[in-house]
XYZ file of C-alpha atoms in Angstrom:
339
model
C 85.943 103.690 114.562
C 88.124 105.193 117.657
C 86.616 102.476 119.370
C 87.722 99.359 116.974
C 91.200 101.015 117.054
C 91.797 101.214 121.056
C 90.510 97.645 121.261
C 93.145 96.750 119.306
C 95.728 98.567 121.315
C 94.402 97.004 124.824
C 93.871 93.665 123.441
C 97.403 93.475 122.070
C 99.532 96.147 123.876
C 100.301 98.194 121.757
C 101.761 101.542 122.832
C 101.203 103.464 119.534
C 99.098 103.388 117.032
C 98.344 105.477 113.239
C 95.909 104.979 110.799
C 94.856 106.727 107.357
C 92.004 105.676 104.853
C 92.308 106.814 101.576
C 89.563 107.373 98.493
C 90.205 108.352 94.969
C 94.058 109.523 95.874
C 92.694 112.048 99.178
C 92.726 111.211 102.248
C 89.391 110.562 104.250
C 89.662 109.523 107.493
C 93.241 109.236 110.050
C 93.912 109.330 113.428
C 96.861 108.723 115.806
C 96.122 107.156 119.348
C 98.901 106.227 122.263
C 101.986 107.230 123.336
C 105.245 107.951 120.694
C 107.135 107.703 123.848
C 105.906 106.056 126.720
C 108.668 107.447 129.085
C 108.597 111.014 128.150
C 104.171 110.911 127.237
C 105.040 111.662 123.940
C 102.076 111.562 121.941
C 101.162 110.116 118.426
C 100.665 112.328 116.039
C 99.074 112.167 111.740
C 102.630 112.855 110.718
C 104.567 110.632 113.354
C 107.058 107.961 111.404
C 107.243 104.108 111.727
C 109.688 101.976 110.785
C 107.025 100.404 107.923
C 109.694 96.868 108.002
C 108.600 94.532 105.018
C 105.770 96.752 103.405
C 109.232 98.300 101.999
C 108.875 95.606 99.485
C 105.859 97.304 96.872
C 107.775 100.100 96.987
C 111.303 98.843 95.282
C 109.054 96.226 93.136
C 106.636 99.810 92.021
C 110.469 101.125 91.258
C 111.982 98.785 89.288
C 108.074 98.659 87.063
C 108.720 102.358 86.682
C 112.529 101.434 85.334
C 111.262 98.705 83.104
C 108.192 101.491 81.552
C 111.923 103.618 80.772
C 113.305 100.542 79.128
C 116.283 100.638 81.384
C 115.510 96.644 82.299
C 113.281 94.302 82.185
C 111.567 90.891 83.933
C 113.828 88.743 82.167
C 117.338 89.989 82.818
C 119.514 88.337 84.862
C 121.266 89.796 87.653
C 124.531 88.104 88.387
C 127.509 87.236 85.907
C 128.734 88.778 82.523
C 125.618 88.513 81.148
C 123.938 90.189 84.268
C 122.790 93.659 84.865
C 125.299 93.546 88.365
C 127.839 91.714 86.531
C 131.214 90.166 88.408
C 130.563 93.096 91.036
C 129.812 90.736 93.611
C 131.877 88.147 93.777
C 133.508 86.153 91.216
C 132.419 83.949 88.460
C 131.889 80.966 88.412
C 129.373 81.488 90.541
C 127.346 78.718 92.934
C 125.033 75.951 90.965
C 121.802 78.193 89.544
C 123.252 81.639 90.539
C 123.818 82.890 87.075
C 120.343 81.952 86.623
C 118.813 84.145 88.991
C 115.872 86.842 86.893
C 114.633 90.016 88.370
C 111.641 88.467 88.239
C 112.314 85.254 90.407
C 113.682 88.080 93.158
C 110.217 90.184 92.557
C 108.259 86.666 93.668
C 110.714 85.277 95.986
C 111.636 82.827 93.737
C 115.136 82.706 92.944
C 115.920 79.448 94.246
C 116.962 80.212 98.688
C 118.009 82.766 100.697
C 114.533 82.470 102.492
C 113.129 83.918 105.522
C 114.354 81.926 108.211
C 117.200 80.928 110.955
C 119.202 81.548 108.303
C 118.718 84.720 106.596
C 121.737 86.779 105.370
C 120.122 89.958 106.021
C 120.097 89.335 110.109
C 123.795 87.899 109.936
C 127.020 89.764 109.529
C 125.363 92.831 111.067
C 128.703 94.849 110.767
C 129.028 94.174 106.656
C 127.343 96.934 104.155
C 125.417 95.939 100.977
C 128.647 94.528 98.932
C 129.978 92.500 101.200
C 126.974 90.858 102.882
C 125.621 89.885 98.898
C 129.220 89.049 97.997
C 129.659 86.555 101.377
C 126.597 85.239 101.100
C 126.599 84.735 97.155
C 130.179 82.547 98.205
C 128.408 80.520 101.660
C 124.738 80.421 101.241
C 124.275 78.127 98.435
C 120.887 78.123 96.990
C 118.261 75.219 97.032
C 116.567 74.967 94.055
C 116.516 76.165 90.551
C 115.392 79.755 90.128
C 111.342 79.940 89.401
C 110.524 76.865 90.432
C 110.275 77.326 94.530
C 108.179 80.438 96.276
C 110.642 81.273 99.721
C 110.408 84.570 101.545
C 113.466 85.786 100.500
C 113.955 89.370 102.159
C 117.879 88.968 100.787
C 116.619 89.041 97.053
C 115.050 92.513 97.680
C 118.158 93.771 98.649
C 119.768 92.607 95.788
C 116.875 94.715 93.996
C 117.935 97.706 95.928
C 121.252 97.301 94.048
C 120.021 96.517 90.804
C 118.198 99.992 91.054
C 121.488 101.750 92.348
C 123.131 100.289 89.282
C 120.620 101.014 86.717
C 120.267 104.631 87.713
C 123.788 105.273 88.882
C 122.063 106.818 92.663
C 121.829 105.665 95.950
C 118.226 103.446 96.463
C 116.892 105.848 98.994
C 117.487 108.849 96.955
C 116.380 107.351 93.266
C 113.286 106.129 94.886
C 112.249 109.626 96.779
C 112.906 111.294 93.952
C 111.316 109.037 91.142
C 108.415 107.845 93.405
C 107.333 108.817 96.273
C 107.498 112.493 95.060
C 104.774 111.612 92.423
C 102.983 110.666 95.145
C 102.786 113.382 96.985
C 104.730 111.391 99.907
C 107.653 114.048 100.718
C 108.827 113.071 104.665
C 109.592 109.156 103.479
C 113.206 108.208 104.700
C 115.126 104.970 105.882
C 115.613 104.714 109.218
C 118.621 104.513 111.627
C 119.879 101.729 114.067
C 119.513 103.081 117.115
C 117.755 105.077 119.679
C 120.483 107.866 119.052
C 119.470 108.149 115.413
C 115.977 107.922 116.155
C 114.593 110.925 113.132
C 112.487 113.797 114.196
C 108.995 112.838 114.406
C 109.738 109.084 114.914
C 108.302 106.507 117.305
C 109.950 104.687 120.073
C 109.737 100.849 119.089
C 108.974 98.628 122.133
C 109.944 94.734 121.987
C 108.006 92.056 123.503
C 109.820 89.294 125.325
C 112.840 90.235 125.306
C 113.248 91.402 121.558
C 115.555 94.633 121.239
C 114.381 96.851 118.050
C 117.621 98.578 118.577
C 119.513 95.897 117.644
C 119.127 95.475 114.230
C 120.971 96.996 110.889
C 118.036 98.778 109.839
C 119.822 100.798 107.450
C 121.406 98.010 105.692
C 117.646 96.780 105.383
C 116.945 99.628 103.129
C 114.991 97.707 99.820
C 113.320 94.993 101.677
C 112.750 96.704 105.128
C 114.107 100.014 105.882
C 111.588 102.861 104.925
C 110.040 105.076 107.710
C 106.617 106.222 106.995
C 103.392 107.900 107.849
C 100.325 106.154 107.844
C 99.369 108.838 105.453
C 102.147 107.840 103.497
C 101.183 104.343 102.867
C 97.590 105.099 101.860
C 98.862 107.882 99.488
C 100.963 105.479 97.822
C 99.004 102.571 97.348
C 96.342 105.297 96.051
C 98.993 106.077 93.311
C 99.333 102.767 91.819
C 96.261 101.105 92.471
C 95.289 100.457 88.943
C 91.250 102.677 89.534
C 92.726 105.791 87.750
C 94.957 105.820 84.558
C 95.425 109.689 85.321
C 96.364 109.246 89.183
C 98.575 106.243 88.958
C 102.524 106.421 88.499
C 102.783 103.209 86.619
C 100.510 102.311 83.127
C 97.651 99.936 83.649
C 100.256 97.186 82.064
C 102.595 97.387 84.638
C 100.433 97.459 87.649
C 98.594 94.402 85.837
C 101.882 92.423 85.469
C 103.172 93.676 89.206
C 99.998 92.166 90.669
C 99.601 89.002 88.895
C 100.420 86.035 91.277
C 102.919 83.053 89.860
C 102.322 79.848 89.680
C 103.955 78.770 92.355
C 102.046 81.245 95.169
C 98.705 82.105 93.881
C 98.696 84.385 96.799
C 101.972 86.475 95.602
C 102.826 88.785 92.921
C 105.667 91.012 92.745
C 106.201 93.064 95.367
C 102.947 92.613 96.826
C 100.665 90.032 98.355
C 97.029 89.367 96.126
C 93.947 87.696 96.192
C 91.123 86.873 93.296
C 88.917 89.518 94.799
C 91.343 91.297 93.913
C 92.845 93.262 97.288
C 96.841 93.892 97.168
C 98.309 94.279 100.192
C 101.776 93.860 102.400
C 101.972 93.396 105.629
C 105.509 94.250 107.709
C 107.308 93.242 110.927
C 110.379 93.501 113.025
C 111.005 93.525 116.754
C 109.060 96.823 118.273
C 107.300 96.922 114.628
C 103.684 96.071 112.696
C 102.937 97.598 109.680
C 100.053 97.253 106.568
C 99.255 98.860 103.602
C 96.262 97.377 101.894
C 95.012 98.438 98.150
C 90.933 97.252 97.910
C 88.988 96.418 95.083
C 86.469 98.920 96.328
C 88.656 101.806 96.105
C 89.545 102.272 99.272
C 93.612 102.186 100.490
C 94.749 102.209 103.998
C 98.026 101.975 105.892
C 98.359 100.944 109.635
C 101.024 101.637 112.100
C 102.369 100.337 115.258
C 105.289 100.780 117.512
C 105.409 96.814 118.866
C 105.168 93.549 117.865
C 103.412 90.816 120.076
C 105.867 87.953 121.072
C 103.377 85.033 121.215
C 100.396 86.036 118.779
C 99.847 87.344 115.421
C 99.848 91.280 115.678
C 99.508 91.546 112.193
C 96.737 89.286 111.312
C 95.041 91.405 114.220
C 95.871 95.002 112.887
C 94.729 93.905 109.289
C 90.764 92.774 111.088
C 91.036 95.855 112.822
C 90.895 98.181 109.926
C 88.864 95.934 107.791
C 86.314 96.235 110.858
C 87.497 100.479 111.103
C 86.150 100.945 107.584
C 82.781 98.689 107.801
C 82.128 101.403 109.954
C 81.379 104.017 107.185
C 78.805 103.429 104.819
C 79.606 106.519 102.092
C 83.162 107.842 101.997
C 83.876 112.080 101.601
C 86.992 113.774 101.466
């Protein structure tokens, strides 16, 4: 298994490297390889932190499941104008053609119409705005392109809007609601969102190296919070996904309902729920990535859960598509899992 993982490394040169498999909610195999800090020979550790990037996503869309199981909201509610659960608080009706019409459900599947991963994507512009003023600018100048439900677009924009739908509903800041609500019940105690910089680098977290000229330090990671700004453990990720992965009623967070309805796909991506990324097999999974960062968490129908961490991100290449062979070829490895 040591030896799948350092192939991986070489072949795609990657300075740092965590892993953690998980069975029936323990852990049962992880293992840190490479260098933390290059400079300095700082070494990987079980319990160093990654920025984890996009597989923040489960974890608001496992959030707002638990909200809707306390009848605080649910799939159907809209989020902006009088009738929404944010109201007039960003910006000012009447809003842009379909806005009104936005669901927390078309935000859950990336469909509410635009604000899609691309060239243009509010969350990588206006670096110096915070939450209110980047939703209420881009609300006003990024007009959507179709009606909400109908078209699936990456949208890492509508998952911060979710981060402010669960400030609003619970009257707490998103980091704090969610450590306390979730992760806790996990058993996942050392999950925080990350800083900017190198400066605010946390104790116990990687250096991120970028590829071709990409600066990981250059980014408003903070501001990324709902859609992209956790720091993690691989032991994190695999604890998590062990706590809603719909095998045990008594170990999951969320009833068997909610996980059901979380991972059903729509009909316009068969290969997307709510939060998280499905197949018919059925595997969950979400895969995350930023300048200096490659992250997975994976859910199996077998039982098993893993998360993967790594302080780069290839240029040219698909780092991710390669970390998510290399632990399906880690764990073909084993032939009977024990704690």
């Amino acid at each position: 298994m040591d030896g799948v993982a350092t192939a991986f490394m070489r072949a795609h040169f990657v300075p740092g490297l965590s892993v953690a498999v998980a069975r029936d909610g323990a852990i049962v195999y992880q293992r840190a390889f490479g260098f933390a800090d290059r400079d300095k020979k700082e070494s990987v550790t079980p319990a160093s932190l990654f920025r984890i990037a996009s597989v923040s996503k489960p974890i608001t869309s496992v959030t707002l499941f638990r909200l809707m199981e306390e009848k605080r909201l649910t799939l159907e509610d809209t989020v902006f104008g009088p009738r929404g659960i944010l109201g007039n608080g960003f910006g000012k009706s009447p809003y842009k053609k379909w806005v009104e019409e936005i669901r927390i459900k078309h935000l859950l599947t990336h469909t509410g119409g635009g604000w899609r991963n691309d060239d243009t994507d509010p969350m990588f512009r206006n670096p110096a705005m915070n939450h209110k003023q980047l939703i209420t600018w881009a609300i006003a100048n990024v007009p959507l392109g179709y009606p909400p439900g109908e078209h699936y677009a990456y949208s890492n924009f509508g998952f911060c809007i979710l981060g402010r739908v669960i400030e609003k509903l619970t009257g707490a800041p998103y980091e704090q609601h969610v450590r306390d609500a979730i992760l806790k019940r996990c058993g996942v105690a050392d999950m925080r969102i990350g800083g900017n910089t190198l400066a605010e680098r946390a104790p116990g977290e990687e250096v991120y190296y970028g590829a071709g000229g990409q600066n990981p330090y250059d980014m408003n990671v903070r501001r990324m919070d709902s859609h992209g700004g956790w720091l993690a453990t691989a032991r994190d990720l695999a604890m998590f996904a062990s706590h809603v992965d719909g095998h045990s009623p008594s170990r999951n967070i969320l009833q068997p309902e909610s996980i059901r309805q979380m991972t059903t796909p729509t009909t316009a991506n068969a290969g997307y729920a709510k939060g998280w990324a499905v197949n018919r097999v059925p595997n969950w999974w979400h895969g995350g990535s930023l300048p200096g960062t490659t992250t997975l968490m994976v859910r199996t129908a077998s039982g098993l859960c893993w998360g993967a961490l790594a302080n780069t991100r290839e240029d040219s290449g698909d780092t991710g598509g390669a970390m998510d062979k290399m632990m399906w070829d880690l764990v073909r490895h084993v032939k009977s899992w024990k704690a």
